[in-house]
Short mmCIF file of C-alpha atoms (C1' of nucleotides) in Angstrom, two decimals:
data_model
loop_
_atom_site.label_atom_id
_atom_site.label_comp_id
_atom_site.label_asym_id
_atom_site.label_seq_id
_atom_site.Cartn_x
_atom_site.Cartn_y
_atom_site.Cartn_z
CA MET A 1 -16.93 153.05 53.42
CA SER A 2 -18.74 155.73 51.50
CA TRP A 3 -19.62 159.30 52.30
CA THR A 4 -23.12 158.98 53.64
CA ASP A 5 -25.02 162.04 54.78
CA GLU A 6 -24.22 161.09 58.33
CA ARG A 7 -20.52 160.85 57.76
CA VAL A 8 -20.44 164.03 55.73
CA SER A 9 -22.20 166.02 58.41
CA THR A 10 -19.87 164.59 61.02
CA LEU A 11 -16.95 165.60 58.87
CA ARG A 12 -18.38 169.06 58.46
CA GLN A 13 -18.86 169.49 62.16
CA LEU A 14 -15.51 168.19 63.30
CA TRP A 15 -13.67 170.05 60.59
CA THR A 16 -15.42 173.26 61.52
CA GLU A 17 -14.62 172.70 65.16
CA GLY A 18 -11.00 172.60 64.19
CA HIS A 19 -10.17 168.93 64.53
CA SER A 20 -7.28 167.72 62.43
CA ALA A 21 -7.90 165.54 59.41
CA SER A 22 -6.35 162.52 61.10
CA GLN A 23 -8.48 162.96 64.18
CA ILE A 24 -11.57 163.10 62.03
CA ALA A 25 -10.44 160.09 60.05
CA ASP A 26 -9.92 158.09 63.25
CA ARG A 27 -13.30 159.14 64.49
CA LEU A 28 -15.13 158.21 61.30
CA GLY A 29 -13.22 155.03 60.70
CA GLY A 30 -12.70 153.35 57.37
CA VAL A 31 -11.00 156.37 55.91
CA THR A 32 -7.56 157.88 55.95
CA ARG A 33 -6.75 161.45 56.72
CA ASN A 34 -6.14 161.96 53.02
CA ALA A 35 -9.68 160.91 52.27
CA VAL A 36 -10.91 163.39 54.84
CA ILE A 37 -8.85 166.20 53.41
CA GLY A 38 -9.88 165.31 49.89
CA LYS A 39 -13.53 165.29 50.88
CA ALA A 40 -13.17 168.52 52.77
CA HIS A 41 -11.80 170.00 49.60
CA ARG A 42 -14.73 168.96 47.46
CA LEU A 43 -17.09 170.23 50.12
CA LYS A 44 -15.21 173.47 49.94
CA LEU A 45 -14.65 173.58 53.66
CA GLU A 46 -11.25 174.50 55.05
CA SER A 47 -9.96 178.05 55.19
CA ARG A 48 -7.31 176.96 57.62
CA GLY A 49 -4.17 177.29 55.62
CA LYS A 50 -0.73 177.74 57.05
CA THR A 51 -1.45 181.08 58.61
CA ALA A 52 1.10 181.74 61.29
CA ASN A 53 0.82 178.51 63.26
CA GLY A 54 1.14 175.51 61.01
CA GLY A 55 -1.72 173.16 61.66
CA ALA A 56 -3.00 174.71 64.86
CA GLU A 57 -6.27 176.49 64.37
CA ALA A 58 -6.63 180.21 64.69
CA GLY A 59 -9.78 180.59 66.76
CA VAL A 60 -10.47 177.10 68.08
CA GLU A 61 -7.04 176.39 69.45
CA ASP A 62 -8.26 174.50 72.50
CA GLU A 63 -7.79 170.76 72.14
CA THR A 64 -4.83 170.68 69.81
CA VAL A 65 -2.89 173.28 71.69
CA THR A 66 -3.72 171.67 74.99
CA ALA A 67 -2.45 168.32 73.81
CA ARG A 68 0.77 169.87 72.64
CA ALA A 69 1.17 171.76 75.85
CA VAL A 70 1.08 168.45 77.67
CA GLU A 71 3.75 167.02 75.43
CA VAL A 72 5.96 169.98 76.09
CA GLU A 73 5.48 169.69 79.81
CA VAL A 74 6.39 166.03 79.82
CA GLU A 75 9.46 166.76 77.78
CA GLU A 76 10.57 169.43 80.19
CA VAL A 77 10.14 167.11 83.09
CA ARG A 78 12.31 164.51 81.47
CA LEU A 79 14.99 167.04 80.71
CA ALA A 80 15.04 168.43 84.21
CA PRO A 81 18.53 167.96 85.68
CA ARG A 82 17.40 166.40 88.91
CA VAL A 83 15.46 163.76 87.06
CA GLU A 84 18.43 162.68 85.00
CA ILE A 85 20.56 162.31 88.10
CA VAL A 86 18.17 159.95 89.80
CA GLU A 87 19.70 156.54 90.38
CA GLU A 88 18.24 153.24 89.28
CA THR A 89 17.07 152.18 92.72
CA VAL A 90 15.27 155.41 93.28
CA VAL A 91 13.69 155.21 89.88
CA ALA A 92 12.44 151.73 90.65
CA GLY A 93 10.88 152.98 93.84
CA ARG A 94 9.23 155.76 91.97
CA PHE A 95 7.70 153.31 89.56
CA ALA A 96 6.49 151.15 92.39
CA ALA A 97 4.79 154.13 93.94
CA ALA A 98 3.19 155.04 90.66
CA SER A 99 2.05 151.49 90.16
CA ALA A 100 0.46 151.39 93.59
CA ALA A 101 -1.20 154.70 92.95
CA SER A 102 -3.13 153.85 89.82
CA ALA A 103 -2.77 150.07 89.99
CA PRO A 104 -3.42 149.44 86.29
CA ARG A 105 -3.08 145.95 84.90
CA PRO A 106 -1.80 145.74 81.34
CA GLN A 107 -2.70 142.06 81.12
CA SER A 108 -6.37 142.88 81.20
CA PHE A 109 -6.10 145.46 78.48
CA GLY A 110 -7.38 143.61 75.42
CA ALA A 111 -10.84 142.42 76.26
CA THR A 112 -11.97 144.19 79.38
CA ALA A 113 -10.66 147.55 78.30
CA LEU A 114 -13.13 147.73 75.47
CA LYS A 115 -15.56 150.46 76.22
CA MET A 116 -16.92 152.66 73.51
CA GLU A 117 -17.57 156.26 74.24
CA PRO A 118 -21.15 157.33 73.51
CA GLU A 119 -21.34 159.27 70.26
CA GLU A 120 -22.76 162.37 71.85
CA SER A 121 -20.56 162.71 74.87
CA PHE A 122 -17.44 162.28 72.82
CA ASP A 123 -14.97 164.81 74.08
CA PRO A 124 -11.78 165.15 72.03
CA GLN A 125 -10.41 167.64 74.45
CA PRO A 126 -7.92 166.03 76.82
CA GLU A 127 -7.97 167.75 80.12
CA ILE A 128 -4.73 168.41 81.85
CA GLU A 129 -4.65 166.34 84.95
CA GLU A 130 -2.85 167.30 88.09
CA SER A 131 0.35 165.31 87.98
CA ALA A 132 1.04 162.84 90.74
CA GLU A 133 4.12 163.21 92.85
CA SER A 134 6.22 160.81 94.83
CA GLU A 135 7.88 161.51 98.17
CA THR A 136 10.85 163.00 96.38
CA GLY A 137 8.59 165.40 94.58
CA GLU A 138 9.29 163.84 91.22
CA VAL A 139 6.58 164.58 88.71
CA LEU A 140 5.07 161.59 87.00
CA PRO A 141 3.86 161.60 83.37
CA ILE A 142 0.63 163.46 82.83
CA ALA A 143 -1.87 161.31 80.99
CA ARG A 144 -3.45 162.78 77.90
CA LYS A 145 -6.57 160.87 78.85
CA LEU A 146 -7.42 159.48 75.46
CA THR A 147 -10.43 157.30 74.76
CA LEU A 148 -10.13 154.05 72.83
CA VAL A 149 -10.96 155.56 69.46
CA GLN A 150 -8.26 158.16 69.84
CA LEU A 151 -5.40 155.71 70.17
CA THR A 152 -2.98 155.36 67.28
CA GLU A 153 0.10 153.26 66.59
CA ARG A 154 2.19 155.64 68.59
CA THR A 155 0.12 156.64 71.56
CA CYS A 156 0.58 154.94 74.92
CA LYS A 157 -2.15 152.37 75.48
CA TRP A 158 -1.67 152.09 79.20
CA PRO A 159 -5.15 151.85 80.74
CA VAL A 160 -5.93 154.21 83.57
CA GLY A 161 -8.80 153.69 85.93
CA ASP A 162 -11.65 151.24 85.97
CA PRO A 163 -12.93 150.25 82.52
CA MET A 164 -16.40 150.22 84.02
CA GLN A 165 -16.16 153.82 85.12
CA ASP A 166 -16.83 156.82 82.93
CA ASP A 167 -13.49 158.40 83.61
CA PHE A 168 -11.62 155.41 82.24
CA HIS A 169 -9.02 156.40 79.68
CA PHE A 170 -5.62 155.63 78.27
CA CYS A 171 -2.34 157.34 79.01
CA GLY A 172 -2.00 158.53 75.43
CA ASN A 173 1.45 160.01 75.73
CA PRO A 174 3.85 159.51 72.80
CA SER A 175 5.28 156.02 72.46
CA ARG A 176 8.56 155.41 70.72
CA ASP A 177 9.14 153.00 67.85
CA SER A 178 5.53 151.90 67.67
CA SER A 179 5.74 150.57 71.21
CA PRO A 180 2.33 150.06 72.79
CA TYR A 181 3.38 152.18 75.72
CA CYS A 182 5.18 155.41 76.35
CA GLU A 183 8.67 155.16 77.74
CA PHE A 184 7.44 155.41 81.29
CA HIS A 185 4.72 152.79 81.11
CA ALA A 186 6.87 150.48 79.02
CA LYS A 187 9.16 150.08 81.99
CA LEU A 188 6.19 149.40 84.23
CA ALA A 189 4.68 146.90 81.83
CA PHE A 190 7.83 144.88 81.42
CA GLN A 191 8.95 145.06 84.99
CA ALA A 192 9.67 141.78 86.78
CA VAL A 193 6.43 140.31 88.06
CA ASP A 194 7.69 139.66 91.57
CA ARG A 195 8.48 143.30 91.88
CA ARG A 196 4.98 144.45 91.14
CA ARG A 197 2.92 142.59 93.75
CA ILE A 198 -0.18 142.09 91.66
CA ARG A 199 -3.24 142.23 93.82
"C1'" DC B 1 10.61 161.31 63.10
"C1'" DC B 2 6.21 162.89 64.26
"C1'" DC B 3 2.64 165.59 62.63
"C1'" DT B 4 -0.25 169.21 59.66
"C1'" DG B 5 -3.00 170.54 55.33
"C1'" DA B 6 -2.75 171.05 49.89
"C1'" DT B 7 -2.64 169.30 45.48
"C1'" DT B 8 -2.44 166.12 41.76
"C1'" DC B 9 -4.28 162.63 38.97
"C1'" DG B 10 -5.45 157.73 37.86
"C1'" DC B 11 -9.32 155.24 38.86
"C1'" DG C 1 -16.38 161.74 43.26
"C1'" DC C 2 -12.75 159.34 45.50
"C1'" DG C 3 -8.33 158.97 47.86
"C1'" DA C 4 -3.23 157.35 47.53
"C1'" DA C 5 0.76 159.55 46.48
"C1'" DT C 6 3.11 163.35 46.84
"C1'" DC C 7 4.36 167.94 48.12
"C1'" DA C 8 5.34 171.59 51.51
"C1'" DG C 9 5.83 172.84 55.94
"C1'" DG C 10 6.16 172.97 61.62
#
DNA sequence: CCCTGATTCGC
DNA sequence: GCGAATCAGG
Protein backbone atom coordinates (compact mmCIF):
# COMPACT_ATOMS: atom_id res chain seq x y z
CA MET A 1 0.00 0.00 0.00
CA SER A 2 1.18 3.50 -0.72
CA TRP A 3 0.23 6.85 0.68
CA THR A 4 -2.36 8.05 -1.76
CA ASP A 5 -4.03 11.40 -1.29
CA GLU A 6 -7.03 9.62 0.10
CA ARG A 7 -5.08 7.71 2.69
CA VAL A 8 -3.06 10.75 3.66
CA SER A 9 -6.13 12.86 4.23
CA THR A 10 -7.69 10.07 6.24
CA LEU A 11 -4.54 9.88 8.30
CA ARG A 12 -4.58 13.62 8.80
CA GLN A 13 -8.15 13.60 9.93
CA LEU A 14 -7.97 10.67 12.31
CA TRP A 15 -4.68 11.83 13.75
CA THR A 16 -6.09 15.28 14.34
CA GLU A 17 -9.16 13.81 15.96
CA GLY A 18 -6.87 12.13 18.41
CA HIS A 19 -7.01 8.52 17.31
CA SER A 20 -4.00 6.42 18.22
CA ALA A 21 -1.55 5.36 15.56
CA SER A 22 -2.62 1.73 15.83
CA GLN A 23 -6.27 2.63 15.46
CA ILE A 24 -5.48 4.61 12.36
CA ALA A 25 -3.33 1.79 11.01
CA ASP A 26 -6.15 -0.69 11.52
CA ARG A 27 -8.56 1.63 9.84
CA LEU A 28 -6.36 2.25 6.81
CA GLY A 29 -5.21 -1.31 6.48
CA GLY A 30 -2.00 -2.46 4.86
CA VAL A 31 0.13 -0.44 7.22
CA THR A 32 1.47 -0.81 10.71
CA ARG A 33 1.22 1.73 13.44
CA ASN A 34 4.89 2.49 12.88
CA ALA A 35 4.17 3.43 9.31
CA VAL A 36 1.42 5.73 10.50
CA ILE A 37 3.65 7.38 13.05
CA GLY A 38 6.45 7.70 10.55
CA LYS A 39 4.14 9.29 8.02
CA ALA A 40 2.66 11.57 10.62
CA HIS A 41 6.16 12.71 11.34
CA ARG A 42 6.96 13.59 7.76
CA LEU A 43 3.65 15.38 7.48
CA LYS A 44 4.67 17.29 10.55
CA LEU A 45 1.47 16.49 12.35
CA GLU A 46 1.54 15.40 15.98
CA SER A 47 2.04 17.81 18.85
CA ARG A 48 0.79 15.18 21.23
CA GLY A 49 3.85 14.28 23.16
CA LYS A 50 3.88 12.76 26.59
CA THR A 51 2.30 15.72 28.28
CA ALA A 52 0.84 14.61 31.55
CA ASN A 53 -1.22 11.64 30.38
CA GLY A 54 0.87 9.29 28.31
CA GLY A 55 -0.93 8.54 25.10
CA ALA A 56 -4.31 9.96 26.01
CA GLU A 57 -5.06 13.16 24.17
CA ALA A 58 -5.34 16.47 25.90
CA GLY A 59 -8.45 17.98 24.35
CA VAL A 60 -10.07 15.09 22.49
CA GLU A 61 -10.04 12.60 25.30
CA ASP A 62 -13.39 11.05 24.44
CA GLU A 63 -13.03 7.67 22.78
CA THR A 64 -9.74 6.56 24.25
CA VAL A 65 -10.62 7.54 27.75
CA THR A 66 -14.04 6.02 27.43
CA ALA A 67 -12.60 2.72 26.31
CA ARG A 68 -10.22 2.69 29.22
CA ALA A 69 -12.95 3.58 31.63
CA VAL A 70 -14.79 0.48 30.51
CA GLU A 71 -11.75 -1.67 31.09
CA VAL A 72 -11.39 -0.31 34.56
CA GLU A 73 -15.01 -0.94 35.34
CA VAL A 74 -14.81 -4.53 34.20
CA GLU A 75 -11.72 -5.05 36.27
CA GLU A 76 -13.41 -3.69 39.34
CA VAL A 77 -16.34 -5.96 38.84
CA ARG A 78 -14.12 -8.97 38.65
CA LEU A 79 -12.28 -7.97 41.77
CA ALA A 80 -15.42 -7.38 43.75
CA PRO A 81 -15.46 -9.72 46.77
CA ARG A 82 -18.93 -11.05 46.22
CA VAL A 83 -18.07 -12.07 42.70
CA GLU A 84 -15.07 -14.09 43.75
CA ILE A 85 -17.12 -15.95 46.33
CA VAL A 86 -19.70 -17.11 43.84
CA GLU A 87 -19.78 -20.88 43.51
CA GLU A 88 -19.46 -22.83 40.30
CA THR A 89 -23.12 -23.74 40.04
CA VAL A 90 -24.21 -20.19 40.48
CA VAL A 91 -21.70 -19.03 37.94
CA ALA A 92 -23.02 -21.54 35.45
CA GLY A 93 -26.52 -20.25 35.98
CA ARG A 94 -25.32 -16.75 35.45
CA PHE A 95 -23.79 -17.71 32.15
CA ALA A 96 -26.95 -19.45 31.10
CA ALA A 97 -28.91 -16.32 31.82
CA ALA A 98 -26.47 -14.23 29.88
CA SER A 99 -26.60 -16.64 27.00
CA ALA A 100 -30.37 -16.52 26.89
CA ALA A 101 -30.29 -12.77 27.07
CA SER A 102 -28.19 -12.05 24.02
CA ALA A 103 -28.35 -15.49 22.42
CA PRO A 104 -25.22 -15.10 20.29
CA ARG A 105 -23.95 -18.04 18.29
CA PRO A 106 -20.18 -18.24 17.94
CA GLN A 107 -20.46 -20.94 15.28
CA SER A 108 -21.93 -18.47 12.85
CA PHE A 109 -19.21 -15.93 13.42
CA GLY A 110 -16.96 -16.40 10.40
CA ALA A 111 -19.12 -15.88 7.37
CA THR A 112 -22.36 -14.33 8.48
CA ALA A 113 -20.72 -11.90 10.85
CA LEU A 114 -19.06 -10.08 8.00
CA LYS A 115 -20.59 -6.68 7.76
CA MET A 116 -18.53 -3.68 6.85
CA GLU A 117 -19.31 -0.39 8.44
CA PRO A 118 -19.97 2.38 5.92
CA GLU A 119 -16.98 4.68 5.61
CA GLU A 120 -18.87 7.76 6.64
CA SER A 121 -20.79 6.49 9.60
CA PHE A 122 -17.71 4.95 11.12
CA ASP A 123 -17.82 5.72 14.79
CA PRO A 124 -14.69 4.80 16.74
CA GLN A 125 -16.29 5.88 19.95
CA PRO A 126 -17.58 2.90 21.90
CA GLU A 127 -20.57 3.85 23.91
CA ILE A 128 -20.89 2.56 27.39
CA GLU A 129 -23.80 0.23 27.49
CA GLU A 130 -25.95 -0.34 30.49
CA SER A 131 -24.69 -3.58 31.95
CA ALA A 132 -27.07 -6.49 32.20
CA GLU A 133 -27.81 -8.02 35.54
CA SER A 134 -28.92 -11.43 36.66
CA GLU A 135 -31.33 -12.18 39.49
CA THR A 136 -28.47 -12.04 41.96
CA GLY A 137 -27.60 -8.59 40.78
CA GLU A 138 -24.29 -9.70 39.35
CA VAL A 139 -22.99 -7.34 36.73
CA LEU A 140 -22.11 -8.89 33.41
CA PRO A 141 -19.24 -7.70 31.20
CA ILE A 142 -19.91 -4.44 29.41
CA ALA A 143 -19.27 -4.77 25.71
CA ARG A 144 -16.97 -2.24 24.14
CA LYS A 145 -19.13 -2.53 21.05
CA LEU A 146 -16.39 -2.74 18.48
CA THR A 147 -16.99 -3.05 14.75
CA LEU A 148 -15.23 -5.67 12.66
CA VAL A 149 -12.38 -3.40 11.60
CA GLN A 150 -11.59 -2.54 15.17
CA LEU A 151 -10.88 -6.09 16.29
CA THR A 152 -7.30 -7.08 17.00
CA GLU A 153 -5.56 -10.26 18.10
CA ARG A 154 -6.50 -9.56 21.66
CA THR A 155 -9.99 -8.19 21.58
CA CYS A 156 -12.98 -10.43 22.25
CA LYS A 157 -14.65 -11.41 18.99
CA TRP A 158 -17.91 -12.50 20.53
CA PRO A 159 -20.67 -11.27 18.22
CA VAL A 160 -23.49 -9.34 19.81
CA GLY A 161 -26.80 -8.79 18.12
CA ASP A 162 -28.04 -9.52 14.64
CA PRO A 163 -25.38 -9.18 11.92
CA MET A 164 -28.11 -7.78 9.71
CA GLN A 165 -28.89 -4.98 12.12
CA ASP A 166 -27.01 -1.72 12.36
CA ASP A 167 -26.29 -2.09 16.02
CA PHE A 168 -24.42 -5.33 15.48
CA HIS A 169 -21.02 -5.31 17.13
CA PHE A 170 -18.43 -7.40 18.92
CA CYS A 171 -17.79 -7.63 22.62
CA GLY A 172 -14.31 -6.18 22.24
CA ASN A 173 -13.19 -6.63 25.81
CA PRO A 174 -9.58 -7.73 26.41
CA SER A 175 -8.86 -11.37 25.63
CA ARG A 176 -6.01 -13.19 27.29
CA ASP A 177 -3.24 -15.07 25.51
CA SER A 178 -4.51 -14.24 22.05
CA SER A 179 -7.74 -16.06 22.78
CA PRO A 180 -10.53 -15.11 20.39
CA TYR A 181 -12.74 -14.29 23.33
CA CYS A 182 -12.50 -12.49 26.61
CA GLU A 183 -12.45 -14.62 29.71
CA PHE A 184 -16.18 -14.41 30.12
CA HIS A 185 -17.17 -15.31 26.58
CA ALA A 186 -14.50 -17.99 26.36
CA LYS A 187 -16.38 -19.93 29.00
CA LEU A 188 -19.61 -19.45 27.10
CA ALA A 189 -18.09 -20.47 23.79
CA PHE A 190 -16.57 -23.66 25.09
CA GLN A 191 -19.42 -24.64 27.32
CA ALA A 192 -20.92 -28.11 26.84
CA VAL A 193 -23.41 -28.01 23.99
CA ASP A 194 -26.18 -29.76 25.88
CA ARG A 195 -26.02 -27.07 28.47
CA ARG A 196 -26.65 -24.27 26.05
CA ARG A 197 -29.91 -25.30 24.40
CA ILE A 198 -29.20 -23.88 20.97
CA ARG A 199 -32.38 -22.64 19.40
C1' DC B 1 2.04 -7.84 29.24
C1' DC B 2 -0.67 -4.55 26.99
C1' DC B 3 -0.44 -0.24 25.00
C1' DT B 4 1.32 4.77 23.54
C1' DG B 5 4.30 7.96 20.53
C1' DA B 6 9.44 9.18 19.08
C1' DT B 7 13.48 8.35 16.73
C1' DT B 8 16.86 6.15 13.96
C1' DC B 9 18.58 4.50 9.76
C1' DG B 10 18.96 1.05 5.95
C1' DC B 11 16.44 0.62 1.98
C1' DG C 1 9.92 8.88 1.30
C1' DC C 2 9.16 4.69 3.71
C1' DG C 3 8.68 1.84 7.82
C1' DA C 4 10.89 -1.96 10.89
C1' DA C 5 13.48 -1.83 14.77
C1' DT C 6 14.21 0.24 18.69
C1' DC C 7 13.69 3.36 22.45
C1' DA C 8 11.09 5.46 26.28
C1' DG C 9 7.24 5.56 28.86
C1' DG C 10 2.14 4.57 31.17
